[in-house]
Amino acid sequence: MSPVSRPSPHGRSPLRTVQVLGGGNAGSSTHVRSLASGLAARGVRVTVCAPAEADHLYDFTGAGAEHVHVPRSSDPGAVAALRAACTDADLVHAHGLHASFRAVLALSGRHTPLVVTWHDRAYAEGARAHLVRLLERRVVRAATVVLGTTSTLVDRARRTGARDARLAAVALPGPGGPAEPDDPDRHRSKVRAELGATGRPLLMAVGSLEPHRGYRVLLDAARAWRGLDPEPLVVVAGEGPLRAVLQRRIEDEGLPVRLIGRRDDAGELIAAADLALLTGRWEARSVFAQEALRARVPLVATDVGGTPELVGDAAELVPYGDAEALCDAVLRLLGDPGRRALLADKGVRQAATWPTEDETVNQVLSVYDELTRPTPLP
């Protein structure tokens, strides 16, 4: 049965929403695709404004949305393109700080409701950190509603001046792409062999090679794993500005670490690992952590941001920046199969408590309905 179009509060049908993405990290882009698919299935017209490469990667048009190319920059041309795309929109929903700032500029002088989702914090140091705080203040004060993916982000939005900040239900979409292999154990062995982890523990990390990811601390911990029998192999999937610096350390110190660049098979890599490592100084609702728990892979993570709220007691948590604590937690788990099995079971149970895609779409749609409902006459 075809979906019934959701009526617009202004007499047009169906309700028209515009989703705004910047460059879009994997978490926010995947969320927008899921949201677009769910909203379109409920009869809502969805336009996704994002760079063309984002549509190529996440196929917003395939999810039932119209895609409009809007460059990542905030120059007048990009803002004008976004402003044109938002003409006659009943509501605009921006994801991430920079996309939200562009939306604020594009909607200047209009009364279109603006919903902003903070999926994560923007990272900056020095003078740029001050600029980020100014952008955050401008965005949250202009937004009708700010949705934060973690309690800490909601609190930050309120402290920054948000009129209305709420906790967002954000689902990790179910696995797509290739079907489950007929022989998962054989496939897992093949992946491990390709990574060079046959007969040795495989420790997996996924994320951009940037300072806030904590990879320098991970390399500090890896020093203690040299010469163990068998020697664990740390594999890091991701790309970024620290690539050369990290690679030089790995080679100079003879560390059992491989940098394999950006990969589109991260789910398979995680499923093949003995442990997953999340070492950043801040995490909101880590997709990597969710994938690890879903895949029954024990997780060692830094006790920061939204991670404790996300994983509960289904992971080993260590202080950020403490290489010794990270090293000890990994060695304890590698030496304790029973604890690993317990964490695997807890991970599956914890994942079952996370919101579903339907729950996520329904919550967002309830916010849309609230903000576009006609004001009753006195």
mmCIF file of N, CA, C and O in Angstrom, residues 252-295:
data_model
loop_
_atom_site.group_PDB
_atom_site.id
_atom_site.type_symbol
_atom_site.label_atom_id
_atom_site.label_comp_id
_atom_site.label_asym_id
_atom_site.label_seq_id
_atom_site.Cartn_x
_atom_site.Cartn_y
_atom_site.Cartn_z
ATOM 1 N N ASP A 252 59.862 3.597 13.157
ATOM 2 C CA ASP A 252 61.024 3.880 14.003
ATOM 3 C C ASP A 252 61.045 3.016 15.265
ATOM 4 O O ASP A 252 62.111 2.601 15.722
ATOM 5 N N GLU A 253 59.870 2.741 15.821
ATOM 6 C CA GLU A 253 59.804 2.014 17.087
ATOM 7 C C GLU A 253 59.457 0.541 16.913
ATOM 8 O O GLU A 253 59.369 -0.203 17.898
ATOM 9 N N GLY A 254 59.260 0.114 15.670
ATOM 10 C CA GLY A 254 58.956 -1.289 15.423
ATOM 11 C C GLY A 254 57.649 -1.721 16.083
ATOM 12 O O GLY A 254 57.576 -2.820 16.666
ATOM 13 N N LEU A 255 56.622 -0.904 15.979
ATOM 14 C CA LEU A 255 55.353 -1.178 16.660
ATOM 15 C C LEU A 255 54.486 -2.135 15.836
ATOM 16 O O LEU A 255 54.458 -2.057 14.600
ATOM 17 N N PRO A 256 53.753 -3.027 16.500
ATOM 18 C CA PRO A 256 52.878 -3.976 15.781
ATOM 19 C C PRO A 256 51.560 -3.316 15.384
ATOM 20 O O PRO A 256 50.467 -3.694 15.838
ATOM 21 N N VAL A 257 51.661 -2.322 14.528
ATOM 22 C CA VAL A 257 50.499 -1.514 14.130
ATOM 23 C C VAL A 257 50.519 -1.345 12.612
ATOM 24 O O VAL A 257 51.578 -1.093 12.028
ATOM 25 N N ARG A 258 49.343 -1.481 11.990
ATOM 26 C CA ARG A 258 49.214 -1.239 10.549
ATOM 27 C C ARG A 258 48.170 -0.171 10.307
ATOM 28 O O ARG A 258 47.067 -0.226 10.866
ATOM 29 N N LEU A 259 48.524 0.815 9.475
ATOM 30 C CA LEU A 259 47.572 1.815 9.019
ATOM 31 C C LEU A 259 47.129 1.408 7.620
ATOM 32 O O LEU A 259 47.951 1.328 6.713
ATOM 33 N N ILE A 260 45.829 1.156 7.438
ATOM 34 C CA ILE A 260 45.382 0.608 6.157
ATOM 35 C C ILE A 260 44.519 1.592 5.366
ATOM 36 O O ILE A 260 43.943 1.228 4.344
ATOM 37 N N GLY A 261 44.449 2.851 5.837
ATOM 38 C CA GLY A 261 43.711 3.863 5.085
ATOM 39 C C GLY A 261 42.204 3.724 5.228
ATOM 40 O O GLY A 261 41.704 2.893 5.982
ATOM 41 N N ARG A 262 41.505 4.546 4.480
ATOM 42 C CA ARG A 262 40.044 4.531 4.525
ATOM 43 C C ARG A 262 39.525 3.267 3.853
ATOM 44 O O ARG A 262 39.993 2.872 2.786
ATOM 45 N N ARG A 263 38.562 2.617 4.478
ATOM 46 C CA ARG A 263 38.010 1.372 3.939
ATOM 47 C C ARG A 263 36.488 1.449 3.890
ATOM 48 O O ARG A 263 35.863 2.088 4.731
ATOM 49 N N ASP A 264 35.900 0.758 2.909
ATOM 50 C CA ASP A 264 34.446 0.707 2.835
ATOM 51 C C ASP A 264 33.904 -0.624 3.353
ATOM 52 O O ASP A 264 32.709 -0.915 3.223
ATOM 53 N N ASP A 265 34.791 -1.439 3.953
ATOM 54 C CA ASP A 265 34.362 -2.720 4.516
ATOM 55 C C ASP A 265 34.634 -2.764 6.013
ATOM 56 O O ASP A 265 34.982 -3.817 6.571
ATOM 57 N N ALA A 266 34.453 -1.607 6.686
ATOM 58 C CA ALA A 266 34.778 -1.529 8.113
ATOM 59 C C ALA A 266 33.995 -2.544 8.928
ATOM 60 O O ALA A 266 34.514 -3.122 9.902
ATOM 61 N N GLY A 267 32.747 -2.807 8.551
ATOM 62 C CA GLY A 267 31.942 -3.784 9.286
ATOM 63 C C GLY A 267 32.570 -5.162 9.273
ATOM 64 O O GLY A 267 32.594 -5.862 10.297
ATOM 65 N N GLU A 268 33.105 -5.564 8.126
ATOM 66 C CA GLU A 268 33.752 -6.875 8.026
ATOM 67 C C GLU A 268 35.045 -6.906 8.828
ATOM 68 O O GLU A 268 35.377 -7.920 9.461
ATOM 69 N N LEU A 269 35.784 -5.806 8.816
ATOM 70 C CA LEU A 269 37.025 -5.747 9.585
ATOM 71 C C LEU A 269 36.746 -5.868 11.079
ATOM 72 O O LEU A 269 37.441 -6.593 11.810
ATOM 73 N N ILE A 270 35.720 -5.148 11.548
ATOM 74 C CA ILE A 270 35.374 -5.204 12.970
ATOM 75 C C ILE A 270 34.956 -6.617 13.351
ATOM 76 O O ILE A 270 35.382 -7.154 14.383
ATOM 77 N N ALA A 271 34.119 -7.239 12.533
ATOM 78 C CA ALA A 271 33.622 -8.581 12.845
ATOM 79 C C ALA A 271 34.742 -9.612 12.903
ATOM 80 O O ALA A 271 34.601 -10.649 13.571
ATOM 81 N N ALA A 272 35.859 -9.347 12.212
ATOM 82 C CA ALA A 272 36.979 -10.287 12.200
ATOM 83 C C ALA A 272 37.918 -10.095 13.382
ATOM 84 O O ALA A 272 38.827 -10.902 13.592
ATOM 85 N N ALA A 273 37.723 -9.037 14.169
ATOM 86 C CA ALA A 273 38.673 -8.684 15.236
ATOM 87 C C ALA A 273 38.409 -9.447 16.526
ATOM 88 O O ALA A 273 37.303 -9.934 16.779
ATOM 89 N N ASP A 274 39.457 -9.528 17.357
ATOM 90 C CA ASP A 274 39.317 -10.077 18.711
ATOM 91 C C ASP A 274 38.872 -8.998 19.684
ATOM 92 O O ASP A 274 38.103 -9.268 20.613
ATOM 93 N N LEU A 275 39.364 -7.770 19.479
ATOM 94 C CA LEU A 275 38.971 -6.633 20.306
ATOM 95 C C LEU A 275 38.817 -5.405 19.417
ATOM 96 O O LEU A 275 39.514 -5.262 18.413
ATOM 97 N N ALA A 276 37.908 -4.515 19.831
ATOM 98 C CA ALA A 276 37.762 -3.214 19.179
ATOM 99 C C ALA A 276 38.275 -2.149 20.138
ATOM 100 O O ALA A 276 38.026 -2.222 21.342
ATOM 101 N N LEU A 277 38.993 -1.147 19.598
ATOM 102 C CA LEU A 277 39.599 -0.109 20.424
ATOM 103 C C LEU A 277 39.088 1.266 19.999
ATOM 104 O O LEU A 277 39.167 1.637 18.825
ATOM 105 N N LEU A 278 38.567 2.005 20.980
ATOM 106 C CA LEU A 278 38.062 3.361 20.746
ATOM 107 C C LEU A 278 38.799 4.271 21.717
ATOM 108 O O LEU A 278 38.533 4.251 22.915
ATOM 109 N N THR A 279 39.734 5.082 21.200
ATOM 110 C CA THR A 279 40.703 5.747 22.083
ATOM 111 C C THR A 279 40.596 7.266 22.106
ATOM 112 O O THR A 279 41.480 7.933 22.648
ATOM 113 N N GLY A 280 39.544 7.848 21.522
ATOM 114 C CA GLY A 280 39.452 9.292 21.385
ATOM 115 C C GLY A 280 39.229 10.044 22.686
ATOM 116 O O GLY A 280 38.831 9.476 23.708
ATOM 117 N N ARG A 281 39.463 11.358 22.619
ATOM 118 C CA ARG A 281 39.252 12.198 23.801
ATOM 119 C C ARG A 281 37.813 12.665 23.908
ATOM 120 O O ARG A 281 37.412 13.243 24.920
ATOM 121 N N TRP A 282 37.035 12.440 22.879
ATOM 122 C CA TRP A 282 35.615 12.757 22.928
ATOM 123 C C TRP A 282 34.883 11.880 21.913
ATOM 124 O O TRP A 282 35.333 11.695 20.789
ATOM 125 N N GLU A 283 33.781 11.316 22.320
ATOM 126 C CA GLU A 283 32.917 10.584 21.405
ATOM 127 C C GLU A 283 31.482 10.947 21.749
ATOM 128 O O GLU A 283 31.156 11.146 22.924
ATOM 129 N N ALA A 284 30.649 11.041 20.738
ATOM 130 C CA ALA A 284 29.237 11.266 20.985
ATOM 131 C C ALA A 284 28.540 9.909 20.978
ATOM 132 O O ALA A 284 28.520 9.214 21.990
ATOM 133 N N ARG A 285 28.016 9.531 19.836
ATOM 134 C CA ARG A 285 27.349 8.227 19.714
ATOM 135 C C ARG A 285 28.109 7.445 18.646
ATOM 136 O O ARG A 285 27.702 7.379 17.484
ATOM 137 N N SER A 286 29.226 6.872 19.041
ATOM 138 C CA SER A 286 30.171 6.280 18.099
ATOM 139 C C SER A 286 29.547 5.147 17.283
ATOM 140 O O SER A 286 29.072 4.144 17.837
ATOM 141 N N VAL A 287 29.572 5.301 15.954
ATOM 142 C CA VAL A 287 29.115 4.235 15.065
ATOM 143 C C VAL A 287 30.003 3.013 15.215
ATOM 144 O O VAL A 287 29.535 1.867 15.237
ATOM 145 N N PHE A 288 31.305 3.241 15.347
ATOM 146 C CA PHE A 288 32.257 2.144 15.506
ATOM 147 C C PHE A 288 31.929 1.313 16.751
ATOM 148 O O PHE A 288 31.903 0.077 16.709
ATOM 149 N N ALA A 289 31.668 1.980 17.874
ATOM 150 C CA ALA A 289 31.329 1.257 19.100
ATOM 151 C C ALA A 289 30.053 0.447 18.915
ATOM 152 O O ALA A 289 29.955 -0.705 19.364
ATOM 153 N N GLN A 290 29.072 1.032 18.249
ATOM 154 C CA GLN A 290 27.814 0.311 18.037
ATOM 155 C C GLN A 290 28.027 -0.913 17.153
ATOM 156 O O GLN A 290 27.467 -1.985 17.412
ATOM 157 N N GLU A 291 28.820 -0.752 16.109
ATOM 158 C CA GLU A 291 29.070 -1.891 15.218
ATOM 159 C C GLU A 291 29.819 -3.004 15.947
ATOM 160 O O GLU A 291 29.551 -4.185 15.732
ATOM 161 N N ALA A 292 30.753 -2.632 16.823
ATOM 162 C CA ALA A 292 31.499 -3.644 17.569
ATOM 163 C C ALA A 292 30.570 -4.439 18.487
ATOM 164 O O ALA A 292 30.622 -5.679 18.521
ATOM 165 N N LEU A 293 29.719 -3.747 19.229
ATOM 166 C CA LEU A 293 28.825 -4.458 20.141
ATOM 167 C C LEU A 293 27.837 -5.330 19.379
ATOM 168 O O LEU A 293 27.546 -6.456 19.788
ATOM 169 N N ARG A 294 27.327 -4.820 18.280
ATOM 170 C CA ARG A 294 26.417 -5.627 17.459
ATOM 171 C C ARG A 294 27.100 -6.890 16.939
ATOM 172 O O ARG A 294 26.473 -7.936 16.794
ATOM 173 N N ALA A 295 28.391 -6.766 16.624
ATOM 174 C CA ALA A 295 29.137 -7.884 16.052
ATOM 175 C C ALA A 295 29.713 -8.824 17.111
ATOM 176 O O ALA A 295 30.463 -9.737 16.780
#
